Amino acid sequence: MKSALITGITGQDGSYLAELLLGKGYAVHGLVRRASMFNRSRIEHLRPDATSPGRQLYLHYADLYDATSLRRLVGQVKPDEIYHFAGQSHVGLSYEIPEATCQEVGMATLSLLEILRDHNRPVRLYYAASSEVFGNPSQSPQNEETPFRPVSPYGCAKAFAAQLCRTYRTAYGMFVSTGIAYNHESPRRGENFVTRKITVAAARIKLGLQKEVSLGDLEARRDWGYAPEYVEGMWRMLQAERPDDYVLATNETHSIGEFLDAAFGHAGLDWHDHVKFDPRFVRPAEVNLLCGDFRKARERLGWEPATRMDALARLMTDADVEALSAPPNKVP
C-alpha cells in the first residue's frame, strides 16, 4: 500500500485528491492546523469511524510555520508521496497580508524541501504552483518555458517556491514536480473566490434569498477548469518516470462577465439586473492574459481537461441551488 501526505487536505484540492488516492488504495495522511473551530467540511464524508480496521485516512496536527512539527510528521508517516497545497491561496488577500503569504507559500516550501533533502528515504513531492507566477506574461498561451513575471505578493511567493523546487530537483536529484495550475473551480471552492461567489449568488437570487451581488472588474479573464480533473493530473505527475514542471489548464480564456452569463443564465436570470460594481474588489494590479497550454501534460502524462467553462458554471450553480434548497439538519 502506498502512503501519501497532503498538506492542505481540508482545502478544495486536498479534499478531491484525498478522494482520488483513497480510491486507488493509498493510506492518506493529512496535515491540519489546530483551531478553536473545525474547518473540515470538505473531508468529513471521508472520515470513517476511528475504530474501523480498514481506516486509511489519518489527520495530523502540524503547522507550516513550525519546521520541527513538519520534520517530525514526515519521519513518523514515512510517505511515498507528498502533495503540498497548504498556504494562503487568495490573490486579493495577499495584498493585505503579504508577509504571511510569503511565509506560508514560500518559506514553508523551503522548509519542506530541506526536510526531504535530509530524509532517510526518497519521497516524491508535488508542489502546487499557480498561473499567477506568469503575472502579465510576454506570450499567450503560456507554457512551462514562459518566464515568470508575477504582479501580486501571492504570485511572487509562488514563483519563489517554484524556482526553489527546480533548484532542489537539479542540485540534489530530488523527485520534485511542480504543477502550474490555472484557475480550477468546483462546488467546494471557497465563497471568497469570484466563481463561487457568482454561483452562490445566482442560486440565492433564484431562490429569493438575496437580490444582488457586488463584484469588481468584469472584464478580467481567466482560464477556468474543473478541480477534480486537475488533481488527477497532479497525481499523474508523481507517477511519471522523471520529475518535471507541467501546466494544467484548458487553453481557453473567459471573462468574469462570460462566467456570469453561464451561471445566471442557467438559473434563468439576467445578471445585469443583479450585479453591482464595487471598486473594493478591483486588485491593485490585475492580470488579463492568463491562458495555459497543456500540451506537455497531454503528451507526457496523458492528461487533458474535459470540463469547460460553461459546463463548470452550470454544475457549480446546480450544486449551490441543491445545497441551499436542502432542509436544515435536525439537531438531535
mmCIF file of C-alpha atoms in Angstrom, residues 3-332:
data_model
loop_
_atom_site.group_PDB
_atom_site.id
_atom_site.type_symbol
_atom_site.label_atom_id
_atom_site.label_comp_id
_atom_site.label_asym_id
_atom_site.label_seq_id
_atom_site.Cartn_x
_atom_site.Cartn_y
_atom_site.Cartn_z
ATOM 1 C CA SER A 3 1.111 6.232 1.500
ATOM 2 C CA ALA A 4 0.699 9.925 0.779
ATOM 3 C CA LEU A 5 0.852 13.060 2.908
ATOM 4 C CA ILE A 6 -1.326 16.002 1.857
ATOM 5 C CA THR A 7 -0.695 19.450 3.271
ATOM 6 C CA GLY A 8 -3.858 21.499 2.957
ATOM 7 C CA ILE A 9 -6.091 18.423 2.913
ATOM 8 C CA THR A 10 -9.090 20.445 4.130
ATOM 9 C CA GLY A 11 -8.995 22.688 1.049
ATOM 10 C CA GLN A 12 -10.637 22.162 -2.318
ATOM 11 C CA ASP A 13 -7.721 20.387 -3.997
ATOM 12 C CA GLY A 14 -6.724 18.468 -0.886
ATOM 13 C CA SER A 15 -10.191 17.022 -0.441
ATOM 14 C CA TYR A 16 -10.549 15.929 -4.070
ATOM 15 C CA LEU A 17 -7.052 14.444 -4.076
ATOM 16 C CA ALA A 18 -7.779 12.557 -0.857
ATOM 17 C CA GLU A 19 -10.838 11.012 -2.531
ATOM 18 C CA LEU A 20 -8.764 10.052 -5.554
ATOM 19 C CA LEU A 21 -5.949 8.477 -3.545
ATOM 20 C CA LEU A 22 -8.272 6.573 -1.219
ATOM 21 C CA GLY A 23 -9.977 5.187 -4.296
ATOM 22 C CA LYS A 24 -6.598 3.953 -5.511
ATOM 23 C CA GLY A 25 -5.894 2.166 -2.236
ATOM 24 C CA TYR A 26 -3.497 4.664 -0.680
ATOM 25 C CA ALA A 27 -3.117 5.286 3.004
ATOM 26 C CA VAL A 28 -3.739 9.031 3.130
ATOM 27 C CA HIS A 29 -2.316 11.298 5.816
ATOM 28 C CA GLY A 30 -3.441 14.917 6.036
ATOM 29 C CA LEU A 31 -1.851 17.900 7.744
ATOM 30 C CA VAL A 32 -4.345 20.078 9.614
ATOM 31 C CA ARG A 33 -3.943 23.094 11.854
ATOM 32 C CA ARG A 34 -5.366 23.079 15.330
ATOM 33 C CA ALA A 35 -8.072 25.717 15.641
ATOM 34 C CA SER A 36 -10.898 26.573 18.004
ATOM 35 C CA MET A 37 -13.426 25.660 15.306
ATOM 36 C CA PHE A 38 -13.345 22.724 12.910
ATOM 37 C CA ASN A 39 -12.997 23.569 9.228
ATOM 38 C CA ARG A 40 -13.194 20.084 7.752
ATOM 39 C CA SER A 41 -16.488 20.121 5.894
ATOM 40 C CA ARG A 42 -14.826 19.157 2.601
ATOM 41 C CA ILE A 43 -13.386 15.916 4.007
ATOM 42 C CA GLU A 44 -15.890 14.983 6.704
ATOM 43 C CA HIS A 45 -17.512 12.404 4.407
ATOM 44 C CA LEU A 46 -14.110 10.697 4.041
ATOM 45 C CA ARG A 47 -13.580 10.129 7.753
ATOM 46 C CA PRO A 48 -14.832 6.659 8.716
ATOM 47 C CA ASP A 49 -15.226 5.529 12.294
ATOM 48 C CA ALA A 50 -11.854 5.656 14.015
ATOM 49 C CA THR A 51 -12.233 2.044 15.163
ATOM 50 C CA SER A 52 -12.674 0.690 11.642
ATOM 51 C CA PRO A 53 -9.901 -1.797 10.745
ATOM 52 C CA GLY A 54 -9.932 -0.587 7.144
ATOM 53 C CA ARG A 55 -9.331 3.027 8.059
ATOM 54 C CA GLN A 56 -6.922 4.628 5.604
ATOM 55 C CA LEU A 57 -7.347 8.341 6.298
ATOM 56 C CA TYR A 58 -5.343 9.867 9.138
ATOM 57 C CA LEU A 59 -5.242 13.518 10.174
ATOM 58 C CA HIS A 60 -2.237 15.015 11.962
ATOM 59 C CA TYR A 61 -1.817 18.364 13.669
ATOM 60 C CA ALA A 62 1.121 20.383 12.384
ATOM 61 C CA ASP A 63 1.812 23.892 11.130
ATOM 62 C CA LEU A 64 3.644 25.344 8.147
ATOM 63 C CA TYR A 65 5.352 27.842 10.438
ATOM 64 C CA ASP A 66 6.773 25.024 12.583
ATOM 65 C CA ALA A 67 9.526 23.159 10.726
ATOM 66 C CA THR A 68 10.044 20.876 13.714
ATOM 67 C CA SER A 69 6.475 19.578 13.567
ATOM 68 C CA LEU A 70 6.773 19.085 9.795
ATOM 69 C CA ARG A 71 10.048 17.189 10.164
ATOM 70 C CA ARG A 72 8.597 15.011 12.918
ATOM 71 C CA LEU A 73 5.467 14.284 10.905
ATOM 72 C CA VAL A 74 7.394 13.256 7.779
ATOM 73 C CA GLY A 75 9.571 10.979 9.927
ATOM 74 C CA GLN A 76 6.551 9.341 11.533
ATOM 75 C CA VAL A 77 4.412 8.926 8.422
ATOM 76 C CA LYS A 78 7.238 7.951 6.028
ATOM 77 C CA PRO A 79 5.147 8.839 2.971
ATOM 78 C CA ASP A 80 5.941 7.699 -0.543
ATOM 79 C CA GLU A 81 4.426 10.891 -1.937
ATOM 80 C CA ILE A 82 3.764 14.375 -0.590
ATOM 81 C CA TYR A 83 1.289 16.789 -2.161
ATOM 82 C CA HIS A 84 1.965 20.320 -0.942
ATOM 83 C CA PHE A 85 -1.140 22.525 -1.222
ATOM 84 C CA ALA A 86 -1.189 24.358 2.103
ATOM 85 C CA GLY A 87 -0.765 28.099 2.346
ATOM 86 C CA GLN A 88 -2.625 31.369 1.899
ATOM 87 C CA SER A 89 -4.193 30.946 -1.555
ATOM 88 C CA HIS A 90 -6.221 34.092 -2.199
ATOM 89 C CA VAL A 91 -4.559 36.537 -4.587
ATOM 90 C CA GLY A 92 -6.515 39.589 -3.475
ATOM 91 C CA LEU A 93 -5.892 38.884 0.198
ATOM 92 C CA SER A 94 -2.147 38.640 -0.439
ATOM 93 C CA TYR A 95 -2.074 42.427 -0.875
ATOM 94 C CA GLU A 96 -3.485 42.761 2.650
ATOM 95 C CA ILE A 97 -1.214 40.176 4.315
ATOM 96 C CA PRO A 98 1.876 39.982 2.075
ATOM 97 C CA GLU A 99 4.315 38.839 4.766
ATOM 98 C CA ALA A 100 2.105 35.990 5.950
ATOM 99 C CA THR A 101 1.501 34.969 2.332
ATOM 100 C CA CYS A 102 5.215 34.834 1.570
ATOM 101 C CA GLN A 103 5.959 32.915 4.766
ATOM 102 C CA GLU A 104 3.262 30.294 4.160
ATOM 103 C CA VAL A 105 3.734 29.932 0.420
ATOM 104 C CA GLY A 106 7.462 30.494 0.037
ATOM 105 C CA MET A 107 9.411 29.835 3.218
ATOM 106 C CA ALA A 108 7.270 26.877 4.295
ATOM 107 C CA THR A 109 8.041 25.227 0.958
ATOM 108 C CA LEU A 110 11.742 25.811 1.534
ATOM 109 C CA SER A 111 11.438 24.157 4.961
ATOM 110 C CA LEU A 112 9.716 21.147 3.422
ATOM 111 C CA LEU A 113 12.375 20.812 0.728
ATOM 112 C CA GLU A 114 15.101 20.876 3.371
ATOM 113 C CA ILE A 115 13.282 18.249 5.425
ATOM 114 C CA LEU A 116 13.038 15.959 2.408
ATOM 115 C CA ARG A 117 16.688 16.569 1.473
ATOM 116 C CA ASP A 118 17.706 15.203 4.886
ATOM 117 C CA HIS A 119 15.109 12.417 4.978
ATOM 118 C CA ASN A 120 16.481 8.860 5.067
ATOM 119 C CA ARG A 121 14.378 7.605 2.157
ATOM 120 C CA PRO A 122 13.335 9.175 -1.154
ATOM 121 C CA VAL A 123 9.960 10.893 -1.253
ATOM 122 C CA ARG A 124 8.204 12.200 -4.350
ATOM 123 C CA LEU A 125 6.971 15.772 -3.873
ATOM 124 C CA TYR A 126 4.271 17.606 -5.785
ATOM 125 C CA TYR A 127 4.330 21.383 -5.404
ATOM 126 C CA ALA A 128 1.186 23.332 -6.263
ATOM 127 C CA ALA A 129 2.283 26.423 -8.153
ATOM 128 C CA SER A 130 -0.134 28.756 -9.912
ATOM 129 C CA SER A 131 -0.686 30.587 -13.178
ATOM 130 C CA GLU A 132 -0.164 33.739 -11.094
ATOM 131 C CA VAL A 133 3.596 33.144 -11.446
ATOM 132 C CA PHE A 134 3.246 34.441 -15.012
ATOM 133 C CA GLY A 135 1.529 37.693 -13.972
ATOM 134 C CA ASN A 136 1.411 39.780 -17.138
ATOM 135 C CA PRO A 137 3.207 37.368 -19.471
ATOM 136 C CA SER A 138 5.124 38.135 -22.631
ATOM 137 C CA GLN A 139 3.236 35.465 -24.596
ATOM 138 C CA SER A 140 -0.153 33.773 -24.670
ATOM 139 C CA PRO A 141 -0.904 30.966 -24.173
ATOM 140 C CA GLN A 142 1.774 30.267 -21.578
ATOM 141 C CA ASN A 143 3.720 27.026 -21.273
ATOM 142 C CA GLU A 144 6.410 25.599 -18.999
ATOM 143 C CA GLU A 145 9.107 27.748 -20.653
ATOM 144 C CA THR A 146 7.289 31.069 -20.273
ATOM 145 C CA PRO A 147 9.264 33.427 -17.985
ATOM 146 C CA PHE A 148 7.789 34.237 -14.594
ATOM 147 C CA ARG A 149 6.531 37.827 -14.265
ATOM 148 C CA PRO A 150 4.319 37.868 -11.152
ATOM 149 C CA VAL A 151 2.438 41.039 -10.214
ATOM 150 C CA SER A 152 0.969 40.131 -6.793
ATOM 151 C CA PRO A 153 2.547 39.100 -3.477
ATOM 152 C CA TYR A 154 0.888 35.691 -3.930
ATOM 153 C CA GLY A 155 2.333 35.298 -7.434
ATOM 154 C CA CYS A 156 5.790 36.365 -6.220
ATOM 155 C CA ALA A 157 5.699 33.821 -3.381
ATOM 156 C CA LYS A 158 4.565 31.037 -5.714
ATOM 157 C CA ALA A 159 7.281 31.928 -8.225
ATOM 158 C CA PHE A 160 9.929 31.863 -5.472
ATOM 159 C CA ALA A 161 8.788 28.432 -4.295
ATOM 160 C CA ALA A 162 8.574 27.053 -7.836
ATOM 161 C CA GLN A 163 12.136 28.188 -8.546
ATOM 162 C CA LEU A 164 13.274 26.549 -5.315
ATOM 163 C CA CYS A 165 11.685 23.281 -6.431
ATOM 164 C CA ARG A 166 13.572 23.435 -9.722
ATOM 165 C CA THR A 167 16.801 24.181 -7.870
ATOM 166 C CA TYR A 168 16.455 21.285 -5.429
ATOM 167 C CA ARG A 169 15.491 18.935 -8.250
ATOM 168 C CA THR A 170 18.631 19.886 -10.183
ATOM 169 C CA ALA A 171 21.102 20.309 -7.321
ATOM 170 C CA TYR A 172 20.126 17.309 -5.188
ATOM 171 C CA GLY A 173 18.430 14.954 -7.639
ATOM 172 C CA MET A 174 15.165 15.099 -5.683
ATOM 173 C CA PHE A 175 11.902 13.979 -7.257
ATOM 174 C CA VAL A 176 10.057 17.304 -7.177
ATOM 175 C CA SER A 177 7.350 18.045 -9.738
ATOM 176 C CA THR A 178 5.564 21.367 -9.981
ATOM 177 C CA GLY A 179 2.084 21.822 -11.339
ATOM 178 C CA ILE A 180 1.455 25.274 -12.762
ATOM 179 C CA ALA A 181 -2.283 25.018 -12.368
ATOM 180 C CA TYR A 182 -4.587 27.632 -13.819
ATOM 181 C CA ASN A 183 -7.802 28.550 -12.036
ATOM 182 C CA HIS A 184 -9.695 25.377 -11.204
ATOM 183 C CA GLU A 185 -13.072 25.550 -9.562
ATOM 184 C CA SER A 186 -15.776 23.336 -8.082
ATOM 185 C CA PRO A 187 -18.692 23.383 -5.643
ATOM 186 C CA ARG A 188 -16.031 23.093 -2.905
ATOM 187 C CA ARG A 189 -14.365 26.375 -3.871
ATOM 188 C CA GLY A 190 -14.379 28.961 -1.089
ATOM 189 C CA GLU A 191 -17.064 31.626 -1.372
ATOM 190 C CA ASN A 192 -14.436 34.379 -1.327
ATOM 191 C CA PHE A 193 -13.332 33.279 -4.825
ATOM 192 C CA VAL A 194 -15.208 35.023 -7.620
ATOM 193 C CA THR A 195 -16.576 31.914 -9.365
ATOM 194 C CA ARG A 196 -18.157 30.514 -6.232
ATOM 195 C CA LYS A 197 -19.321 33.965 -5.179
ATOM 196 C CA ILE A 198 -21.148 34.164 -8.507
ATOM 197 C CA THR A 199 -22.748 30.710 -8.359
ATOM 198 C CA VAL A 200 -23.847 31.124 -4.734
ATOM 199 C CA ALA A 201 -25.378 34.499 -5.636
ATOM 200 C CA ALA A 202 -27.168 33.041 -8.659
ATOM 201 C CA ALA A 203 -28.586 30.251 -6.506
ATOM 202 C CA ARG A 204 -29.652 32.580 -3.690
ATOM 203 C CA ILE A 205 -31.266 35.068 -6.075
ATOM 204 C CA LYS A 206 -33.081 32.248 -7.871
ATOM 205 C CA LEU A 207 -34.430 31.054 -4.514
ATOM 206 C CA GLY A 208 -35.377 34.563 -3.378
ATOM 207 C CA LEU A 209 -32.765 34.705 -0.623
ATOM 208 C CA GLN A 210 -30.958 37.814 -1.898
ATOM 209 C CA LYS A 211 -31.342 40.408 -4.637
ATOM 210 C CA GLU A 212 -27.875 41.484 -5.755
ATOM 211 C CA VAL A 213 -24.161 40.780 -5.590
ATOM 212 C CA SER A 214 -21.160 43.147 -5.679
ATOM 213 C CA LEU A 215 -18.206 42.370 -7.945
ATOM 214 C CA GLY A 216 -15.101 44.098 -9.284
ATOM 215 C CA ASP A 217 -13.631 44.080 -12.802
ATOM 216 C CA LEU A 218 -15.963 42.055 -15.031
ATOM 217 C CA GLU A 219 -13.527 42.196 -17.961
ATOM 218 C CA ALA A 220 -10.793 40.261 -16.149
ATOM 219 C CA ARG A 221 -10.191 36.980 -17.948
ATOM 220 C CA ARG A 222 -9.162 33.584 -16.627
ATOM 221 C CA ASP A 223 -8.520 30.042 -17.830
ATOM 222 C CA TRP A 224 -11.059 28.079 -15.736
ATOM 223 C CA GLY A 225 -11.099 24.291 -15.301
ATOM 224 C CA TYR A 226 -12.690 21.692 -13.024
ATOM 225 C CA ALA A 227 -10.758 20.854 -9.856
ATOM 226 C CA PRO A 228 -11.356 17.049 -9.705
ATOM 227 C CA GLU A 229 -9.800 16.723 -13.174
ATOM 228 C CA TYR A 230 -6.796 18.789 -12.140
ATOM 229 C CA VAL A 231 -5.943 16.655 -9.108
ATOM 230 C CA GLU A 232 -5.845 13.662 -11.449
ATOM 231 C CA GLY A 233 -3.100 15.471 -13.356
ATOM 232 C CA MET A 234 -1.245 16.192 -10.124
ATOM 233 C CA TRP A 235 -1.292 12.518 -9.190
ATOM 234 C CA ARG A 236 -0.032 11.558 -12.652
ATOM 235 C CA MET A 237 2.970 13.851 -12.231
ATOM 236 C CA LEU A 238 4.227 11.752 -9.322
ATOM 237 C CA GLN A 239 3.682 8.503 -11.222
ATOM 238 C CA ALA A 240 5.921 9.635 -14.095
ATOM 239 C CA GLU A 241 9.411 8.219 -14.543
ATOM 240 C CA ARG A 242 11.062 11.629 -14.074
ATOM 241 C CA PRO A 243 10.067 14.807 -12.222
ATOM 242 C CA ASP A 244 9.251 17.918 -14.215
ATOM 243 C CA ASP A 245 7.076 21.025 -14.403
ATOM 244 C CA TYR A 246 3.660 20.860 -16.066
ATOM 245 C CA VAL A 247 0.956 23.371 -16.964
ATOM 246 C CA LEU A 248 -2.581 22.258 -16.126
ATOM 247 C CA ALA A 249 -5.081 24.396 -17.999
ATOM 248 C CA THR A 250 -7.842 24.380 -20.646
ATOM 249 C CA ASN A 251 -6.176 26.647 -23.242
ATOM 250 C CA GLU A 252 -9.312 28.789 -23.179
ATOM 251 C CA THR A 253 -9.853 32.171 -21.572
ATOM 252 C CA HIS A 254 -13.151 33.700 -20.484
ATOM 253 C CA SER A 255 -14.142 36.920 -18.756
ATOM 254 C CA ILE A 256 -15.940 37.171 -15.454
ATOM 255 C CA GLY A 257 -18.843 38.570 -17.453
ATOM 256 C CA GLU A 258 -18.960 35.368 -19.504
ATOM 257 C CA PHE A 259 -18.954 33.283 -16.318
ATOM 258 C CA LEU A 260 -21.861 35.419 -15.097
ATOM 259 C CA ASP A 261 -23.705 34.747 -18.350
ATOM 260 C CA ALA A 262 -23.271 30.992 -17.922
ATOM 261 C CA ALA A 263 -24.164 30.804 -14.206
ATOM 262 C CA PHE A 264 -27.035 33.309 -14.062
ATOM 263 C CA GLY A 265 -28.384 32.184 -17.437
ATOM 264 C CA HIS A 266 -28.515 28.606 -16.195
ATOM 265 C CA ALA A 267 -30.514 29.845 -13.200
ATOM 266 C CA GLY A 268 -32.939 31.644 -15.513
ATOM 267 C CA LEU A 269 -31.663 35.105 -14.538
ATOM 268 C CA ASP A 270 -30.186 38.150 -16.258
ATOM 269 C CA TRP A 271 -27.110 39.111 -14.242
ATOM 270 C CA HIS A 272 -27.317 42.725 -15.416
ATOM 271 C CA ASP A 273 -30.334 43.096 -13.110
ATOM 272 C CA HIS A 274 -28.445 41.900 -10.035
ATOM 273 C CA VAL A 275 -24.716 42.761 -10.246
ATOM 274 C CA LYS A 276 -23.284 45.930 -8.729
ATOM 275 C CA PHE A 277 -19.756 47.208 -9.322
ATOM 276 C CA ASP A 278 -17.678 47.694 -6.183
ATOM 277 C CA PRO A 279 -14.166 49.176 -6.559
ATOM 278 C CA ARG A 280 -13.064 47.402 -3.367
ATOM 279 C CA PHE A 281 -12.867 44.184 -5.380
ATOM 280 C CA VAL A 282 -10.524 45.580 -8.039
ATOM 281 C CA ARG A 283 -6.966 44.423 -7.442
ATOM 282 C CA PRO A 284 -4.075 46.926 -7.439
ATOM 283 C CA ALA A 285 -2.514 45.007 -10.345
ATOM 284 C CA GLU A 286 -4.770 42.803 -12.482
ATOM 285 C CA VAL A 287 -3.679 40.038 -14.850
ATOM 286 C CA ASN A 288 -5.587 39.782 -18.107
ATOM 287 C CA LEU A 289 -3.720 37.391 -20.409
ATOM 288 C CA LEU A 290 -3.553 34.143 -18.451
ATOM 289 C CA CYS A 291 -4.261 31.214 -20.749
ATOM 290 C CA GLY A 292 -2.422 27.916 -20.399
ATOM 291 C CA ASP A 293 -1.007 25.491 -22.959
ATOM 292 C CA PHE A 294 -1.411 21.956 -21.551
ATOM 293 C CA ARG A 295 0.186 20.086 -24.473
ATOM 294 C CA LYS A 296 3.127 18.806 -22.414
ATOM 295 C CA ALA A 297 0.787 17.279 -19.817
ATOM 296 C CA ARG A 298 -1.231 15.652 -22.597
ATOM 297 C CA GLU A 299 1.794 14.248 -24.394
ATOM 298 C CA ARG A 300 3.751 13.007 -21.359
ATOM 299 C CA LEU A 301 1.069 12.299 -18.774
ATOM 300 C CA GLY A 302 -1.948 11.529 -20.922
ATOM 301 C CA TRP A 303 -3.880 14.293 -19.143
ATOM 302 C CA GLU A 304 -6.288 16.807 -20.598
ATOM 303 C CA PRO A 305 -9.310 18.707 -19.270
ATOM 304 C CA ALA A 306 -12.819 17.537 -20.086
ATOM 305 C CA THR A 307 -14.999 20.210 -18.443
ATOM 306 C CA ARG A 308 -15.085 23.669 -19.993
ATOM 307 C CA MET A 309 -16.237 26.949 -18.518
ATOM 308 C CA ASP A 310 -19.928 26.806 -19.447
ATOM 309 C CA ALA A 311 -20.383 23.305 -18.037
ATOM 310 C CA LEU A 312 -18.362 24.245 -14.958
ATOM 311 C CA ALA A 313 -20.563 27.267 -14.212
ATOM 312 C CA ARG A 314 -23.709 25.165 -14.656
ATOM 313 C CA LEU A 315 -22.614 22.321 -12.376
ATOM 314 C CA MET A 316 -21.489 24.757 -9.673
ATOM 315 C CA THR A 317 -24.779 26.653 -9.858
ATOM 316 C CA ASP A 318 -26.772 23.412 -9.679
ATOM 317 C CA ALA A 319 -24.782 22.308 -6.628
ATOM 318 C CA ASP A 320 -25.422 25.606 -4.841
ATOM 319 C CA VAL A 321 -29.150 25.543 -5.646
ATOM 320 C CA GLU A 322 -29.347 21.984 -4.315
ATOM 321 C CA ALA A 323 -27.416 22.828 -1.145
ATOM 322 C CA LEU A 324 -29.498 25.914 -0.411
ATOM 323 C CA SER A 325 -32.747 24.041 -1.086
ATOM 324 C CA ALA A 326 -31.927 21.157 1.259
ATOM 325 C CA PRO A 327 -33.724 21.140 4.618
ATOM 326 C CA PRO A 328 -31.536 22.138 7.569
ATOM 327 C CA ASN A 329 -30.028 19.315 9.573
ATOM 328 C CA LYS A 330 -32.117 18.475 12.582
ATOM 329 C CA VAL A 331 -30.362 18.826 15.899
ATOM 330 C CA PRO A 332 -30.892 15.619 17.940
#
